[in-house]
Amino acid sequence: GTALHRAKQAGGGRAAFFEQGMGEAAEQRFRVERELRHAIGAGELRLHLQSQVDVSGRVTGAEVLVRWQHPRDGLVPPGLFIPIAEESDLIVSVGGWVLAHSCALLAQPVFKARGLRLSVNLSARQFRQPRFVPQLRALLAASGADPRLLTLEVTEGLVIDDFDDAVAKMHELAALGVDISLDDFGTGYSSLAYLKRLPIQEIKIDRSFVRDAPTNADDGVLVEGILSVARHFGLRVVAEGVETQAQADFLRQRAPDIVYQGYLFGRPEPDAQWLEACQTWKSPTAN
Ligand code: C2E
Ligand code: MG
Ligand code: MG
Ligand code: MG
């Protein structure tokens, strides 16, 4: 089979790409790059949406998660191609495609009618483009999407690269009405020091803390600390990777305004399917 196929057989781990000799790994990476460059124009990228829900079970919005419908290898998860795209300007093309299609999706009337939000992941290199903010402004205007319903998810690494530029851009985005969320919160090194100076509206507690919070006292205390800091700064909190009722209960008991995202409430699903579920008032997260 191909590299992607083998990687998926092996459980989707990135490592499968690099298990072979260095020469072969470099060759495969080059091939993924070339095929991905083609995939954008060929319409092989797909948006999947995963619901976010409040403690009453109401869907508040969704996170956009890109997939690659590869003609030979099937549906490829982002962990197998985003890191490769991030090594070059290819991520700017992939990210631009995701943003444009997310704005088009967000322009669907159901979002405004039900006050649903859409969260989109950003890569550092994409955010660092000098024209990033004006291009986003143009995309929003062209699509007719309401900027106030859009959240951009950034990671701490993106902030650390060039703190002053990141803060300046975040202020420009805030002026547009777009929210910023700090993704995978708690996995970086200087989260707390930076929080005070970052104009953000939301943090997403990393799945690793959520997973063990109910059973491991250390993780439980860390989650409580994050919730306390978020409350102090007036930030919305999304918990990623909620898989069990025990995890949901732990979070709700400490933060009744928490937003859940995880398999307990719904898996990522094709955008059209998620949209249809919303429009027919069926909960898209009903199992
Ligand atoms: P992320 O932004 O932290 O997204 C959450 C990931 O956790 C998603 O994986 C999601 O499917 C998965 N997940 C959600 N709930 C659960 C759960 O209950 N249990 C478990 N085990 N996993 C859960 P996915 O879709 O494979 O995406 C992986 C990463 O790829 C994302 O992590 C994000 O960093 C990146 N990514 C996805 N789409 C984009 C994109 O459009 N642009 C960029 N730059 N990165 C993207
Ligand atoms: Mg994310
Ligand atoms: Mg995340
Ligand atoms: Mg994550």
Coordinates of C-alpha atoms and ligand atoms in Angstrom, one line a residue:
G1 CA 0.0 0.0 0.0
T2 CA 0.9 3.7 -0.1
A3 CA 2.5 5.6 2.8
L4 CA -0.8 7.1 3.8
H5 CA -2.5 3.8 3.6
R6 CA 0.2 2.1 5.7
A7 CA 0.1 5.0 8.2
K8 CA -3.7 4.6 8.6
Q9 CA -3.4 0.8 8.9
A10 CA -0.9 1.4 11.7
G11 CA -3.4 3.4 13.6
G12 CA -3.1 6.8 12.1
G13 CA 0.1 7.6 13.9
R14 CA 2.4 10.1 12.3
A15 CA 5.3 7.8 13.2
A16 CA 4.4 5.4 10.4
F17 CA 5.5 8.1 8.0
F18 CA 9.0 8.2 9.4
E19 CA 9.5 4.6 10.4
Q20 CA 11.2 3.8 7.1
G21 CA 14.7 4.9 6.1
M22 CA 15.3 8.7 6.1
G23 CA 15.5 8.8 2.3
E24 CA 12.2 7.1 1.9
A25 CA 10.5 9.3 4.6
A26 CA 11.7 12.5 2.8
E27 CA 10.4 11.1 -0.5
Q28 CA 7.0 10.3 1.0
R29 CA 6.7 13.7 2.6
F30 CA 7.5 15.2 -0.8
R31 CA 4.8 13.0 -2.4
V32 CA 2.2 14.0 0.3
E33 CA 3.1 17.6 -0.4
R34 CA 2.7 17.3 -4.1
E35 CA -0.6 15.4 -3.8
L36 CA -2.0 17.8 -1.2
R37 CA -1.1 20.8 -3.5
H38 CA -3.1 19.1 -6.2
A39 CA -5.9 18.1 -3.7
I40 CA -6.9 21.7 -3.0
G41 CA -7.7 22.5 -6.5
A42 CA -9.2 19.1 -7.2
G43 CA -11.8 19.5 -4.5
E44 CA -10.5 16.7 -2.3
L45 CA -10.6 18.6 1.0
R46 CA -13.6 18.2 3.2
L47 CA -14.9 20.1 6.3
H48 CA -16.1 18.0 9.1
L49 CA -17.9 19.6 12.1
Q50 CA -18.0 18.6 15.7
S51 CA -20.7 20.0 17.9
Q52 CA -20.1 22.0 21.0
V53 CA -22.8 21.8 23.6
D54 CA -23.7 23.5 26.9
V55 CA -24.5 21.7 30.1
S56 CA -28.2 21.6 29.2
G57 CA -27.3 19.7 26.0
R58 CA -28.0 22.6 23.7
V59 CA -25.7 22.8 20.7
T60 CA -23.9 26.2 20.8
G61 CA -21.8 25.7 17.7
A62 CA -19.2 23.5 16.1
E63 CA -15.5 23.2 15.4
V64 CA -14.3 22.8 11.8
L65 CA -11.9 19.9 11.4
V66 CA -10.4 19.4 7.9
R67 CA -10.1 16.0 6.2
W68 CA -8.6 14.9 2.9
Q69 CA -10.8 12.6 0.8
H70 CA -7.8 11.0 -0.9
P71 CA -8.8 9.2 -4.2
R72 CA -6.7 6.1 -3.3
D73 CA -6.2 6.3 0.5
G74 CA -9.7 7.3 1.6
L75 CA -10.5 9.8 4.3
V76 CA -7.2 11.1 5.7
P77 CA -7.3 12.7 9.2
P78 CA -5.5 16.1 9.6
G79 CA -2.8 14.6 11.8
L80 CA -1.4 12.9 8.7
F81 CA -1.1 16.0 6.5
I82 CA -1.4 19.2 8.4
P83 CA 2.0 18.8 10.1
I84 CA 3.5 18.2 6.6
A85 CA 1.7 21.2 5.2
E86 CA 2.9 23.3 8.1
E87 CA 6.5 22.8 7.0
S88 CA 6.0 25.0 4.0
D89 CA 3.6 27.7 2.6
L90 CA 1.3 24.8 1.6
I91 CA -0.4 25.4 4.9
V92 CA -1.4 28.9 3.8
S93 CA -3.3 27.4 0.8
V94 CA -4.9 24.6 2.9
G95 CA -5.8 27.1 5.7
G96 CA -7.1 29.6 3.2
W97 CA -9.3 26.9 1.6
V98 CA -10.6 26.0 5.1
L99 CA -11.3 29.6 6.0
A100 CA -13.1 30.4 2.8
H101 CA -15.3 27.4 3.0
S102 CA -15.9 27.9 6.7
C103 CA -17.1 31.5 6.0
A104 CA -19.4 30.2 3.3
L105 CA -20.8 27.7 5.7
L106 CA -21.2 30.3 8.4
A107 CA -23.2 32.4 6.0
Q108 CA -25.9 29.8 6.0
P109 CA -29.0 31.3 7.7
V110 CA -29.2 28.6 10.4
F111 CA -26.2 30.0 12.2
K112 CA -27.6 33.4 12.8
A113 CA -31.1 32.1 13.4
R114 CA -30.0 29.8 16.1
G115 CA -27.0 31.8 17.4
L116 CA -24.6 29.0 16.5
R117 CA -20.9 29.7 16.4
L118 CA -18.2 28.2 14.2
S119 CA -14.6 27.6 15.4
V120 CA -11.7 27.3 12.8
N121 CA -8.2 26.2 13.6
L122 CA -5.3 28.5 12.5
S123 CA -1.7 27.6 11.9
A124 CA 1.1 29.9 13.0
R125 CA 2.4 30.4 9.5
Q126 CA -1.1 31.3 8.2
F127 CA -1.6 33.8 11.0
R128 CA 1.8 35.3 10.4
Q129 CA 1.0 36.2 6.8
P130 CA 1.1 40.1 6.6
R131 CA -2.2 40.0 4.7
F132 CA -4.0 37.6 7.0
V133 CA -6.4 40.0 8.6
P134 CA -7.4 42.0 5.5
Q135 CA -7.9 38.7 3.6
L136 CA -10.1 37.4 6.4
R137 CA -12.1 40.6 6.4
A138 CA -12.6 40.2 2.6
L139 CA -13.7 36.6 3.0
L140 CA -16.2 37.6 5.6
A141 CA -17.6 40.4 3.5
A142 CA -17.8 38.3 0.3
S143 CA -19.6 35.4 2.1
G144 CA -21.9 37.5 4.2
A145 CA -21.0 35.6 7.3
D146 CA -21.4 37.4 10.6
P147 CA -17.9 37.9 12.0
R148 CA -19.3 37.8 15.6
L149 CA -20.2 34.1 15.1
L150 CA -16.6 33.2 14.1
T151 CA -13.9 31.9 16.5
L152 CA -10.4 31.4 15.5
E153 CA -8.4 28.8 17.4
V154 CA -4.8 29.5 17.9
T155 CA -2.1 27.7 19.9
E156 CA 0.4 29.0 22.3
G157 CA 3.2 28.4 19.9
L158 CA 1.7 30.9 17.5
V159 CA 1.7 33.5 20.2
I160 CA 5.2 32.8 21.4
D161 CA 6.8 33.1 17.9
D162 CA 6.2 36.9 17.7
F163 CA 4.2 38.1 20.7
D164 CA 3.8 41.7 19.7
D165 CA 2.7 40.9 16.2
A166 CA 0.3 38.3 17.5
V167 CA -1.3 40.7 20.0
A168 CA -1.6 43.4 17.4
K169 CA -3.4 41.0 15.0
M170 CA -5.6 39.8 17.7
H171 CA -6.7 43.3 18.4
E172 CA -7.5 43.8 14.7
L173 CA -9.6 40.6 14.8
A174 CA -11.4 41.8 17.9
A175 CA -12.2 45.0 16.1
L176 CA -13.8 42.8 13.3
G177 CA -15.9 41.1 16.0
V178 CA -14.0 37.7 15.6
D179 CA -13.2 35.8 18.8
I180 CA -9.9 34.2 19.6
S181 CA -9.6 30.9 21.4
L182 CA -6.4 29.4 22.9
D183 CA -6.5 25.8 21.8
D184 CA -4.9 22.8 23.7
F185 CA -4.6 25.1 26.7
G186 CA -2.3 23.9 29.4
T187 CA 0.1 22.0 27.1
G188 CA 2.4 24.9 26.5
Y189 CA 4.9 26.5 28.8
S190 CA 3.9 30.0 29.6
S191 CA 0.1 30.0 29.3
L192 CA -0.6 31.8 32.5
A193 CA 2.0 34.6 32.1
Y194 CA 0.6 35.4 28.6
L195 CA -3.0 35.2 29.4
K196 CA -3.0 38.6 31.1
R197 CA -1.8 40.3 27.9
L198 CA -3.7 38.4 25.3
P199 CA -7.0 39.8 23.9
I200 CA -8.7 36.4 23.8
Q201 CA -12.3 35.4 24.6
E202 CA -12.0 31.6 25.1
I203 CA -9.7 28.8 26.1
K204 CA -10.0 25.1 25.3
I205 CA -8.8 22.8 28.0
D206 CA -6.6 20.2 26.5
R207 CA -8.0 16.7 26.2
S208 CA -5.2 15.2 28.3
F209 CA -6.4 17.2 31.4
V210 CA -10.0 16.5 30.7
R211 CA -9.4 12.8 30.4
D212 CA -7.9 12.2 33.8
A213 CA -9.5 15.0 35.8
P214 CA -12.1 12.8 37.6
T215 CA -9.7 10.1 38.5
N216 CA -6.3 11.8 39.0
A217 CA -6.0 14.4 41.7
D218 CA -3.2 16.2 40.0
D219 CA -5.2 16.7 36.7
G220 CA -8.3 17.5 38.7
V221 CA -6.4 20.4 40.5
L222 CA -5.0 21.6 37.2
V223 CA -8.4 21.7 35.6
E224 CA -9.8 23.6 38.6
G225 CA -6.9 26.1 38.3
I226 CA -7.6 26.6 34.6
L227 CA -11.3 27.2 35.4
S228 CA -10.5 29.6 38.1
V229 CA -8.1 31.6 36.0
A230 CA -10.6 31.6 33.1
R231 CA -13.3 32.9 35.4
H232 CA -11.1 35.7 36.7
F233 CA -10.3 36.8 33.1
G234 CA -13.9 36.5 32.0
L235 CA -13.1 33.8 29.4
R236 CA -15.4 31.2 27.9
V237 CA -14.1 27.7 28.5
V238 CA -14.5 24.7 26.1
A239 CA -13.5 21.3 27.4
E240 CA -12.0 19.1 24.6
G241 CA -12.3 15.4 24.3
V242 CA -15.1 14.8 26.8
E243 CA -15.8 11.1 26.4
T244 CA -17.5 10.0 29.7
Q245 CA -20.3 11.2 31.9
A246 CA -17.8 11.3 34.8
Q247 CA -15.7 13.9 33.0
A248 CA -18.8 16.0 32.0
D249 CA -20.0 15.9 35.7
F250 CA -16.6 16.9 37.0
L251 CA -16.6 19.9 34.7
R252 CA -20.2 21.0 35.2
Q253 CA -19.9 20.8 39.0
R254 CA -17.0 23.3 38.9
A255 CA -18.1 25.5 35.9
P256 CA -21.8 25.5 35.1
D257 CA -21.2 27.6 32.0
I258 CA -18.6 25.2 30.5
V259 CA -19.0 24.2 26.9
Y260 CA -18.4 20.5 26.1
Q261 CA -16.8 19.1 23.0
G262 CA -16.2 15.4 22.7
Y263 CA -17.3 12.0 21.6
L264 CA -19.9 11.8 24.5
F265 CA -21.8 14.5 22.6
G266 CA -20.9 13.8 19.0
R267 CA -18.1 12.9 16.6
P268 CA -17.0 15.1 13.8
E269 CA -19.3 14.6 10.8
P270 CA -19.5 16.0 7.2
D271 CA -20.6 19.6 7.2
A272 CA -23.7 19.0 5.1
Q273 CA -24.8 16.3 7.6
W274 CA -24.2 18.5 10.6
L275 CA -26.1 21.4 8.9
E276 CA -29.0 19.2 8.0
A277 CA -29.3 17.9 11.6
C278 CA -29.4 21.6 12.8
Q279 CA -32.0 22.6 10.2
T280 CA -34.4 19.8 11.0
W281 CA -34.0 20.6 14.8
K282 CA -32.9 17.2 15.4
S283 CA -29.9 17.5 17.7
P284 CA -26.8 16.8 15.6
T285 CA -25.3 15.1 18.6
A286 CA -28.1 12.6 19.2
N287 CA -26.7 9.1 19.2
Ligands
C2E1 P1 -7.7 20.2 17.7 O1 -7.9 21.5 17.1 O2 -7.3 20.1 19.1 O3 -9.1 19.3 17.5 C1 -9.6 18.4 18.3 C2 -9.3 17.0 17.9 O4 -9.7 16.1 18.9 C3 -9.9 16.5 16.6 O5 -9.1 15.6 15.9 C4 -11.2 15.8 17.1 O6 -11.7 14.9 16.2 C5 -10.6 15.1 18.3 N1 -11.6 14.8 19.3 C6 -12.8 15.5 19.6 N2 -13.4 14.9 20.6 C7 -12.7 13.8 21.0 C8 -12.9 12.8 22.0 O7 -13.9 12.8 22.7 N3 -11.9 11.9 22.1 C9 -10.8 11.9 21.3 N4 -9.9 10.9 21.5 N5 -10.6 12.8 20.4 C10 -11.5 13.8 20.2 P2 -8.8 15.7 14.4 O8 -10.0 16.1 13.7 O9 -8.1 14.5 14.0 O10 -7.8 17.0 14.3 C11 -6.5 16.9 14.9 C12 -5.9 18.3 14.8 O11 -5.6 18.7 13.5 C13 -6.7 19.4 15.5 O12 -6.6 19.3 16.9 C14 -6.0 20.6 14.9 O13 -4.8 20.9 15.6 C15 -5.6 20.1 13.5 N6 -6.5 20.6 12.5 C16 -7.7 20.1 12.1 N7 -8.3 20.9 11.2 C17 -7.5 21.9 10.9 C18 -7.5 23.0 10.1 O14 -8.4 23.3 9.3 N8 -6.4 23.9 10.1 C19 -5.3 23.6 10.9 N9 -4.3 24.5 10.9 N10 -5.3 22.6 11.8 C20 -6.3 21.7 11.8
MG2 MG -8.9 23.1 17.6
MG3 MG -7.7 21.4 20.6
MG4 MG -5.8 19.0 20.6

